[in-house]
């Protein structure tokens, strides 16, 4: 079974600075997706960024980028120029590539609570 | 676009009561899911459905039931509420690699 581990329960960053959230995962699959979701106090789950395992290039979405190390099974999220609105719980998630049945389900880490200090 | 709509947003139940959490999506997605989120934990899969009339258990199905009579609706039923079912419940649908979540239902069992 796949597992996702986020070793940092809480992190804090000063506004305008950069922070990196860590995520490791365990799988025997060679093809899969990895995601970072943001959950603000409103509870809404918001997709921040997605990485396909077959792609060597790290995904980037504006101020958000990932460092995907497939051999190490590591998938960290870097937030640049942090803003007060980035304060939230961040979840790392894994999904198998293969289609059908429960393969579409997401496996989540326990989350990292990010605080942004003004 | 409405996306995934969950009702209610909040509910308090007494031990032993029953209730149904409603979930509807208007994107014609075949795949739908129910997750629960406990404090300090990630989301865990309760049940999922790959299409109308087809459902299956996830990681934590005990105490819950689901049905999928239409593509749009995927209700989650709690028959005999227990304090261990106090949680935040999320419904989601997916198409390809993209998942869409409802806003969640905070359920407290007292």
Short mmCIF file of C-alpha atoms in Angstrom, two decimals:
data_model
loop_
_atom_site.label_atom_id
_atom_site.label_comp_id
_atom_site.label_asym_id
_atom_site.label_seq_id
_atom_site.Cartn_x
_atom_site.Cartn_y
_atom_site.Cartn_z
CA UNK A 1 0.00 0.00 0.00
CA UNK A 2 1.10 3.50 -0.72
CA UNK A 3 1.97 5.83 2.14
CA UNK A 4 2.63 9.55 2.25
CA UNK A 5 4.64 11.14 5.06
CA UNK A 6 4.85 14.80 5.96
CA UNK A 7 7.40 15.11 8.75
CA UNK A 8 6.75 18.76 9.58
CA UNK A 9 3.47 19.22 11.50
CA UNK A 10 3.99 22.99 11.57
CA UNK A 11 6.13 25.53 9.75
CA UNK A 12 6.35 29.30 9.86
CA UNK A 13 7.73 31.86 7.45
CA UNK A 14 8.10 35.61 7.31
CA UNK A 15 6.08 37.43 4.73
CA UNK A 16 7.99 37.78 1.43
CA UNK A 17 10.42 35.00 2.30
CA UNK A 18 10.67 31.44 0.97
CA UNK A 19 9.62 28.25 2.72
CA UNK A 20 9.91 24.59 1.75
CA UNK A 21 7.48 21.91 2.90
CA UNK A 22 8.66 18.30 2.85
CA UNK A 23 6.91 15.17 1.68
CA UNK A 24 8.10 11.62 1.18
CA UNK A 25 6.10 8.70 -0.14
CA UNK A 26 6.37 5.00 -0.59
CA UNK A 27 5.18 3.12 -3.64
CA UNK A 28 6.19 0.21 -5.81
CA UNK A 29 4.66 1.82 -8.88
CA UNK A 30 6.75 3.54 -11.53
CA UNK A 31 4.03 5.83 -12.83
CA UNK A 32 1.86 7.98 -10.58
CA UNK A 33 0.76 11.50 -9.75
CA UNK A 34 1.77 13.65 -6.81
CA UNK A 35 -0.14 16.67 -5.60
CA UNK A 36 0.00 19.47 -3.10
CA UNK A 37 -3.34 20.68 -1.76
CA UNK A 38 -3.96 23.79 0.31
CA UNK A 39 -6.68 23.85 2.96
CA UNK A 40 -7.36 27.32 4.38
CA UNK A 41 -9.62 27.84 7.42
CA UNK A 42 -12.61 27.74 5.07
CA UNK A 43 -11.93 23.95 4.77
CA UNK A 44 -11.97 24.08 0.98
CA UNK A 45 -9.40 21.74 -0.58
CA UNK A 46 -7.53 23.70 -3.25
CA UNK A 47 -5.14 22.07 -5.69
CA UNK A 48 -1.84 23.94 -5.63
CA UNK A 49 0.33 21.91 -7.97
CA UNK A 50 0.53 18.53 -9.67
CA UNK A 51 3.48 16.43 -10.81
CA UNK A 52 3.43 13.44 -13.13
CA UNK A 53 6.09 10.93 -12.13
CA UNK A 54 7.22 10.32 -15.71
CA UNK A 55 8.14 14.00 -16.11
CA UNK A 56 11.67 14.87 -15.06
CA UNK A 57 10.96 18.58 -15.07
CA UNK A 58 9.70 19.97 -11.79
CA UNK A 59 6.23 21.51 -11.90
CA UNK A 60 5.82 25.23 -11.31
CA UNK A 61 2.74 27.37 -10.73
CA UNK A 62 3.59 31.03 -10.21
CA UNK A 63 5.17 31.29 -6.71
CA UNK A 64 4.80 27.56 -6.08
CA UNK A 65 7.30 24.99 -7.29
CA UNK A 66 8.23 21.46 -6.41
CA UNK A 67 11.45 19.52 -6.07
CA UNK A 68 10.59 16.03 -7.26
CA UNK A 69 13.24 13.41 -6.56
CA UNK A 70 11.83 10.15 -7.90
CA UNK A 71 14.65 7.87 -6.76
CA UNK A 72 14.49 9.30 -3.25
CA UNK A 73 10.67 9.33 -3.32
CA UNK A 74 10.68 12.91 -2.20
CA UNK A 75 8.30 15.68 -3.26
CA UNK A 76 8.84 19.03 -1.55
CA UNK A 77 6.88 22.24 -2.12
CA UNK A 78 8.64 25.58 -2.28
CA UNK A 79 6.63 28.75 -1.75
CA UNK A 80 8.46 31.90 -2.82
CA UNK A 81 7.61 35.44 -1.78
CA UNK A 82 5.23 34.14 0.89
CA UNK A 83 2.00 36.04 1.36
CA UNK A 84 -0.40 36.22 4.29
CA UNK A 85 -2.96 34.40 2.15
CA UNK A 86 -0.64 31.39 1.91
CA UNK A 87 -1.31 30.57 5.56
CA UNK A 88 -3.11 27.22 5.55
CA UNK A 89 -2.77 23.50 6.06
CA UNK A 90 -0.89 21.91 3.17
CA UNK A 91 -1.39 18.28 2.21
CA UNK A 92 0.80 16.14 0.03
CA UNK A 93 -1.11 13.45 -1.87
CA UNK A 94 -0.39 10.49 -4.12
CA UNK A 95 -2.49 8.83 -6.82
CA UNK A 96 -1.61 5.82 -8.95
CA UNK A 97 -1.34 6.30 -12.67
CA UNK A 98 -3.29 3.19 -13.64
CA UNK A 99 -6.97 3.68 -14.24
CA UNK A 100 -9.90 1.79 -12.82
CA UNK A 101 -11.42 1.03 -9.45
CA UNK A 102 -9.75 2.42 -6.37
CA UNK A 103 -6.70 3.47 -8.38
CA UNK A 104 -8.24 6.88 -8.71
CA UNK A 105 -8.25 7.46 -4.97
CA UNK A 106 -5.87 9.91 -3.34
CA UNK A 107 -3.63 8.93 -0.43
CA UNK A 108 -2.89 11.93 1.79
CA UNK A 109 -0.18 12.84 4.25
CA UNK A 110 -1.13 14.25 7.64
CA UNK A 111 -0.51 17.81 6.59
CA UNK A 112 1.75 20.72 7.48
CA UNK A 113 0.26 23.83 9.06
CA UNK A 114 1.93 26.89 7.56
CA UNK A 115 1.89 30.19 9.43
CA UNK A 116 2.92 33.38 7.64
CA UNK A 117 4.19 36.14 9.93
CA UNK A 118 3.79 39.78 8.85
CA UNK B 1 -20.43 26.23 -12.13
CA UNK B 2 -21.58 24.60 -8.91
CA UNK B 3 -18.97 21.81 -8.97
CA UNK B 4 -19.38 19.51 -5.95
CA UNK B 5 -22.05 20.53 -3.47
CA UNK B 6 -22.32 19.05 0.01
CA UNK B 7 -25.12 19.54 2.49
CA UNK B 8 -25.31 20.24 5.35
CA UNK B 9 -22.19 22.22 6.24
CA UNK B 10 -22.54 21.54 9.96
CA UNK B 11 -24.48 19.01 11.98
CA UNK B 12 -24.66 17.81 15.57
CA UNK B 13 -25.98 14.31 16.11
CA UNK B 14 -26.77 12.39 19.25
CA UNK B 15 -25.30 8.93 19.73
CA UNK B 16 -27.43 6.36 17.96
CA UNK B 17 -29.11 8.80 15.57
CA UNK B 18 -28.97 8.41 11.83
CA UNK B 19 -28.38 10.89 9.07
CA UNK B 20 -27.47 11.22 5.43
CA UNK B 21 -24.80 13.53 4.10
CA UNK B 22 -25.74 14.70 0.66
CA UNK B 23 -23.30 15.15 -2.22
CA UNK B 24 -24.09 16.25 -5.74
CA UNK B 25 -21.88 17.14 -8.70
CA UNK B 26 -22.85 18.71 -11.99
CA UNK B 27 -19.76 17.83 -14.01
CA UNK B 28 -20.93 14.38 -15.17
CA UNK B 29 -17.98 12.69 -13.48
CA UNK B 30 -18.14 8.94 -13.11
CA UNK B 31 -15.77 8.77 -10.15
CA UNK B 32 -16.93 9.99 -6.76
CA UNK B 33 -15.51 9.62 -3.27
CA UNK B 34 -16.22 10.17 0.40
CA UNK B 35 -13.32 11.05 2.67
CA UNK B 36 -13.16 11.85 6.36
CA UNK B 37 -10.64 14.17 7.95
CA UNK B 38 -9.80 13.80 11.62
CA UNK B 39 -7.80 16.44 13.54
CA UNK B 40 -4.09 16.26 12.72
CA UNK B 41 -4.69 13.68 10.05
CA UNK B 42 -4.99 13.65 6.31
CA UNK B 43 -8.09 12.58 4.50
CA UNK B 44 -8.99 8.91 4.58
CA UNK B 45 -11.22 7.22 2.01
CA UNK B 46 -14.53 5.88 3.29
CA UNK B 47 -16.25 4.75 0.08
CA UNK B 48 -15.92 5.40 -3.60
CA UNK B 49 -17.97 4.89 -6.75
CA UNK B 50 -16.86 4.37 -10.34
CA UNK B 51 -20.30 5.04 -11.79
CA UNK B 52 -24.01 4.84 -11.18
CA UNK B 53 -24.90 1.60 -9.45
CA UNK B 54 -21.29 0.74 -8.54
CA UNK B 55 -19.77 1.42 -5.13
CA UNK B 56 -16.94 -0.06 -3.11
CA UNK B 57 -15.30 0.25 0.29
CA UNK B 58 -12.30 2.42 1.00
CA UNK B 59 -9.96 2.36 4.00
CA UNK B 60 -12.47 3.19 6.76
CA UNK B 61 -15.98 2.03 5.71
CA UNK B 62 -17.26 0.70 9.03
CA UNK B 63 -20.37 2.51 10.24
CA UNK B 64 -21.20 3.99 6.85
CA UNK B 65 -23.19 3.11 3.78
CA UNK B 66 -23.46 4.68 0.34
CA UNK B 67 -25.58 4.44 -2.76
CA UNK B 68 -25.18 5.76 -6.30
CA UNK B 69 -28.46 5.70 -8.17
CA UNK B 70 -27.48 8.53 -10.51
CA UNK B 71 -24.24 9.95 -11.87
CA UNK B 72 -24.86 13.22 -10.03
CA UNK B 73 -25.60 12.07 -6.49
CA UNK B 74 -23.54 10.10 -3.98
CA UNK B 75 -25.08 10.24 -0.49
CA UNK B 76 -23.31 8.91 2.61
CA UNK B 77 -25.46 7.31 5.30
CA UNK B 78 -24.60 7.01 8.99
CA UNK B 79 -26.98 4.50 10.58
CA UNK B 80 -26.05 4.55 14.28
CA UNK B 81 -23.91 7.56 14.99
CA UNK B 82 -20.98 7.06 17.36
CA UNK B 83 -18.55 9.61 18.87
CA UNK B 84 -15.78 8.09 16.74
CA UNK B 85 -17.60 9.43 13.68
CA UNK B 86 -17.03 13.02 14.77
CA UNK B 87 -15.06 14.37 11.85
CA UNK B 88 -15.09 16.56 8.78
CA UNK B 89 -16.46 14.78 5.74
CA UNK B 90 -15.49 15.60 2.18
CA UNK B 91 -17.15 14.47 -0.99
CA UNK B 92 -15.12 14.61 -4.19
CA UNK B 93 -15.43 13.74 -7.85
CA UNK B 94 -12.69 13.27 -10.38
CA UNK B 95 -11.99 13.35 -14.07
CA UNK B 96 -8.59 12.19 -15.20
CA UNK B 97 -5.96 13.39 -12.75
CA UNK B 98 -8.04 16.22 -11.39
CA UNK B 99 -10.16 15.91 -8.25
CA UNK B 100 -12.85 18.36 -7.23
CA UNK B 101 -13.83 18.65 -3.59
CA UNK B 102 -16.94 19.86 -1.86
CA UNK B 103 -16.64 22.31 1.02
CA UNK B 104 -16.98 19.65 3.66
CA UNK B 105 -19.44 18.79 6.41
CA UNK B 106 -18.40 19.17 10.03
CA UNK B 107 -20.19 16.45 11.98
CA UNK B 108 -20.16 16.24 15.77
CA UNK B 109 -21.62 13.21 17.56
CA UNK B 110 -22.42 13.81 21.24
#
